[in-house]
């Protein structure tokens, strides 16, 4: 995906998140994060946006401290969220292509990293806000959702902090059925998971080398299930069903 596409998704989902937060109210519970109410979600994503904006606008080349929670009354939190989101969108739109800044996942460039990461961060939490409100989730483009799966597998879960591990080596295939080429094979062991993007045309009805479990479904449903924002019921699971359970228990970021 292009940087401009990520920024546009960020713009849209940030606005939808704020709208849902305003309508649901500060006391609404966040289903995916039972310890949070809406005010906690708004505080978190507002601070994330301001944190990211500093890297993009200042070109900071080392990790910085995360902003403190705002000392604001509930009635001012959503406006504060909207302002920080707007500033992040402007920063990404106006940043130079050769931006130099700190990043924490592999990416073609720092600008590509921050646009991608903030788009997915905001989209997942927009789903949180809409679920708290009890309204239908706004659909995500399949290409964007597939990209988010790729970021999760080849970025977050490729690092030492991933808890997605097993004593007995196992293998898992994930396939987004409505996004061409969106298929990954994940090797699980007592080390960080090792993910490869599976060739789309393998000549095999199983899509490549045999694996212990295959999970497939529309890209958005797979994306949100892997982020533990949707149940796995709508996905097709073939093989060892303990692996989806492992993910539910240990796949949180």
Coordinates of C-alpha atoms in Angstrom, one line a residue:
X1 CA 0.0 0.0 0.0
X2 CA 1.0 3.6 -0.6
X3 CA 1.8 6.0 2.2
X4 CA -1.1 8.2 1.1
X5 CA -3.5 5.2 1.5
X6 CA -2.4 4.6 5.1
X7 CA -2.8 8.3 5.9
X8 CA -6.3 8.4 4.4
X9 CA -7.3 5.3 6.4
X10 CA -5.9 6.9 9.5
X11 CA -7.9 10.1 8.8
X12 CA -11.1 8.2 8.3
X13 CA -10.8 5.8 11.2
X14 CA -9.6 8.5 13.7
X15 CA -12.7 10.5 12.9
X16 CA -14.9 7.4 13.3
X17 CA -13.2 6.5 16.6
X18 CA -13.9 10.0 18.0
X19 CA -17.5 9.9 16.8
X20 CA -18.1 6.5 18.5
X21 CA -16.4 7.7 21.7
X22 CA -18.5 10.8 21.9
X23 CA -21.7 8.9 21.3
X24 CA -20.9 6.0 23.7
X25 CA -19.8 8.3 26.5
X26 CA -16.7 8.1 28.8
X27 CA -18.1 5.3 31.0
X28 CA -18.7 2.8 28.2
X29 CA -16.8 -0.5 28.6
X30 CA -14.3 -1.7 26.0
X31 CA -15.1 -5.3 25.2
X32 CA -11.6 -6.3 24.1
X33 CA -10.0 -4.6 27.1
X34 CA -12.4 -5.2 30.0
X35 CA -10.3 -3.1 32.4
X36 CA -10.8 0.0 30.2
X37 CA -13.6 2.4 29.9
X38 CA -14.0 4.7 26.9
X39 CA -12.1 7.5 28.7
X40 CA -9.1 5.1 29.0
X41 CA -9.3 4.3 25.3
X42 CA -9.5 7.9 24.3
X43 CA -6.6 8.8 26.6
X44 CA -4.4 6.0 25.1
X45 CA -5.0 6.7 21.4
X46 CA -4.7 10.4 21.9
X47 CA -1.3 10.0 23.6
X48 CA -0.2 7.6 20.9
X49 CA -1.1 10.1 18.2
X50 CA 0.9 12.9 19.9
X51 CA 3.8 10.5 20.6
X52 CA 3.9 9.6 16.9
X53 CA 3.6 13.2 15.7
X54 CA 6.7 14.2 17.6
X55 CA 8.8 11.6 15.7
X56 CA 7.4 12.7 12.4
X57 CA 7.7 16.4 13.0
X58 CA 11.0 16.5 14.9
X59 CA 12.8 13.6 13.2
X60 CA 13.6 12.2 16.6
X61 CA 16.1 9.4 16.1
X62 CA 15.8 7.6 19.5
X63 CA 12.9 6.3 21.6
X64 CA 11.1 9.0 23.5
X65 CA 9.0 8.9 26.7
X66 CA 5.3 8.2 26.2
X67 CA 3.1 11.3 27.0
X68 CA 1.4 11.5 30.4
X69 CA -2.4 11.0 30.5
X70 CA -4.2 14.4 30.1
X71 CA -5.7 16.0 33.2
X72 CA -8.9 16.9 31.5
X73 CA -12.6 16.6 32.4
X74 CA -14.5 13.9 30.5
X75 CA -16.3 16.5 28.5
X76 CA -13.1 17.7 26.9
X77 CA -11.4 14.4 26.1
X78 CA -12.9 13.7 22.7
X79 CA -12.0 17.2 21.5
X80 CA -8.5 16.7 22.7
X81 CA -8.4 13.4 20.8
X82 CA -9.7 15.0 17.6
X83 CA -7.0 17.7 17.8
X84 CA -4.1 15.3 18.3
X85 CA -5.4 13.1 15.5
X86 CA -5.7 16.1 13.1
X87 CA -2.1 17.1 13.9
X88 CA -0.8 13.6 13.2
X89 CA -2.6 13.5 9.8
X90 CA -1.2 16.9 8.9
X91 CA 2.3 15.8 10.0
X92 CA 2.3 12.7 7.9
X93 CA 0.8 14.6 4.8
X94 CA 3.6 17.2 5.0
X95 CA 6.6 15.0 6.1
X96 CA 9.4 14.6 3.6
X97 CA 9.8 11.3 1.9
X98 CA 13.4 11.1 3.2
X99 CA 12.3 11.6 6.8
X100 CA 14.8 10.3 9.3
X101 CA 13.3 9.1 12.6
X102 CA 13.3 6.3 15.0
X103 CA 11.2 3.2 14.2
X104 CA 10.6 -0.1 16.0
X105 CA 9.5 -2.4 13.2
X106 CA 11.0 -3.1 9.7
X107 CA 9.7 -0.7 7.0
X108 CA 10.8 0.7 3.7
X109 CA 11.3 4.1 5.3
X110 CA 10.5 5.9 8.6
X111 CA 7.7 7.8 7.0
X112 CA 6.2 4.5 5.7
X113 CA 6.6 3.0 9.1
X114 CA 4.8 5.7 11.0
X115 CA 2.0 6.0 8.5
X116 CA 1.4 2.3 8.5
X117 CA 1.7 1.8 12.2
X118 CA -0.6 4.7 13.1
X119 CA -3.2 3.6 10.6
X120 CA -3.4 0.1 12.0
X121 CA -3.2 1.3 15.6
X122 CA -6.2 3.6 15.0
X123 CA -8.2 1.1 13.0
X124 CA -8.0 -1.5 15.7
X125 CA -9.0 1.0 18.4
X126 CA -11.8 2.4 16.2
X127 CA -13.2 -1.2 16.2
X128 CA -12.9 -1.0 20.0
X129 CA -14.9 2.2 20.2
X130 CA -17.6 1.0 17.8
X131 CA -17.9 -2.3 19.8
X132 CA -18.3 -0.3 23.0
X133 CA -21.0 1.8 21.4
X134 CA -22.7 -1.4 20.2
X135 CA -22.8 -0.3 16.5
X136 CA -21.8 -2.2 13.4
X137 CA -18.1 -2.1 12.5
X138 CA -17.2 0.1 9.6
X139 CA -15.7 -2.2 6.9
X140 CA -12.0 -2.0 6.2
X141 CA -10.5 -2.5 2.7
X142 CA -9.3 -6.0 2.2
X143 CA -5.9 -4.9 1.1
X144 CA -5.5 -2.8 4.3
X145 CA -6.6 -5.6 6.5
X146 CA -4.2 -8.0 4.8
X147 CA -1.4 -5.5 5.3
X148 CA -2.3 -5.4 9.0
X149 CA -2.0 -9.2 9.3
X150 CA 1.4 -9.0 7.6
X151 CA 2.6 -6.3 10.1
X152 CA 1.4 -8.3 13.0
X153 CA 3.1 -11.6 11.8
X154 CA 6.3 -10.3 10.3
X155 CA 6.7 -7.3 12.6
X156 CA 5.4 -7.7 16.2
X157 CA 5.5 -11.5 16.4
X158 CA 8.9 -11.7 14.8
X159 CA 10.5 -10.1 17.9
X160 CA 11.7 -11.5 21.2
X161 CA 8.7 -10.0 23.1
X162 CA 6.3 -12.3 21.3
X163 CA 4.7 -14.8 23.7
X164 CA 3.4 -17.0 20.9
X165 CA 5.6 -20.0 21.6
X166 CA 5.2 -23.8 22.0
X167 CA 7.5 -26.5 23.5
X168 CA 6.6 -28.8 20.5
X169 CA 7.2 -27.2 17.1
X170 CA 4.0 -26.6 15.2
X171 CA 3.0 -24.8 12.0
X172 CA 0.1 -22.6 11.2
X173 CA -1.1 -21.2 7.8
X174 CA -3.2 -18.1 7.7
X175 CA -5.0 -17.2 4.5
X176 CA -7.1 -14.1 3.7
X177 CA -9.6 -15.4 1.1
X178 CA -10.5 -12.1 -0.5
X179 CA -7.0 -10.6 -0.8
X180 CA -4.8 -12.1 -3.6
X181 CA -1.5 -13.4 -2.3
X182 CA -2.4 -12.8 1.3
X183 CA -1.2 -16.0 2.8
X184 CA 1.4 -16.7 5.5
X185 CA 3.0 -19.8 7.1
X186 CA 4.0 -19.4 10.7
X187 CA 6.5 -21.8 12.3
X188 CA 6.0 -22.0 16.1
X189 CA 8.5 -23.2 18.6
X190 CA 10.1 -22.1 21.9
X191 CA 11.7 -19.2 20.0
X192 CA 9.9 -16.2 18.4
X193 CA 7.6 -17.3 15.6
X194 CA 9.1 -17.4 12.1
X195 CA 6.7 -16.2 9.4
X196 CA 7.1 -16.6 5.6
X197 CA 4.8 -15.2 3.0
X198 CA 3.5 -18.2 1.2
X199 CA 3.5 -18.3 -2.6
X200 CA 0.0 -18.0 -3.9
X201 CA 0.3 -20.5 -6.7
X202 CA 1.8 -23.7 -5.3
X203 CA -0.2 -26.2 -7.3
X204 CA -1.4 -27.7 -4.0
X205 CA -5.0 -27.6 -2.8
X206 CA -3.6 -26.9 0.7
X207 CA -1.5 -24.0 -0.5
X208 CA 2.0 -25.3 0.0
X209 CA 3.8 -27.6 2.4
X210 CA 1.6 -29.4 4.9
X211 CA 0.9 -27.5 8.2
X212 CA -0.7 -28.5 11.5
X213 CA -3.5 -26.0 11.2
X214 CA -4.9 -23.7 8.5
X215 CA -7.1 -20.6 9.4
X216 CA -8.8 -18.8 6.6
X217 CA -11.5 -16.2 6.0
X218 CA -12.1 -12.6 4.7
X219 CA -9.1 -10.4 5.4
X220 CA -10.9 -8.0 7.8
X221 CA -12.4 -10.8 9.9
X222 CA -9.0 -12.6 10.1
X223 CA -7.2 -9.3 10.9
X224 CA -9.6 -8.4 13.8
X225 CA -9.6 -12.0 15.1
X226 CA -5.8 -12.0 15.2
X227 CA -5.9 -8.8 17.2
X228 CA -8.5 -10.5 19.5
X229 CA -11.2 -8.0 18.5
X230 CA -13.6 -10.6 16.9
X231 CA -14.4 -14.2 17.7
X232 CA -12.9 -16.9 15.5
X233 CA -16.3 -18.5 14.8
X234 CA -16.6 -17.1 11.3
X235 CA -13.2 -18.3 10.2
X236 CA -12.6 -21.7 8.7
X237 CA -10.2 -23.7 10.8
X238 CA -8.7 -27.0 9.5
X239 CA -6.4 -29.2 11.6
X240 CA -5.1 -28.7 15.1
X241 CA -7.6 -26.5 16.9
X242 CA -5.3 -26.0 19.8
X243 CA -3.3 -23.5 17.7
X244 CA -6.1 -20.9 17.5
X245 CA -6.6 -21.3 21.2
X246 CA -2.9 -20.7 21.7
X247 CA -3.2 -17.5 19.7
X248 CA -6.1 -16.3 21.8
X249 CA -4.2 -16.9 25.0
X250 CA -0.7 -15.7 24.0
X251 CA -1.1 -13.6 20.8
X252 CA -1.8 -10.3 22.5
X253 CA 0.5 -7.4 21.9

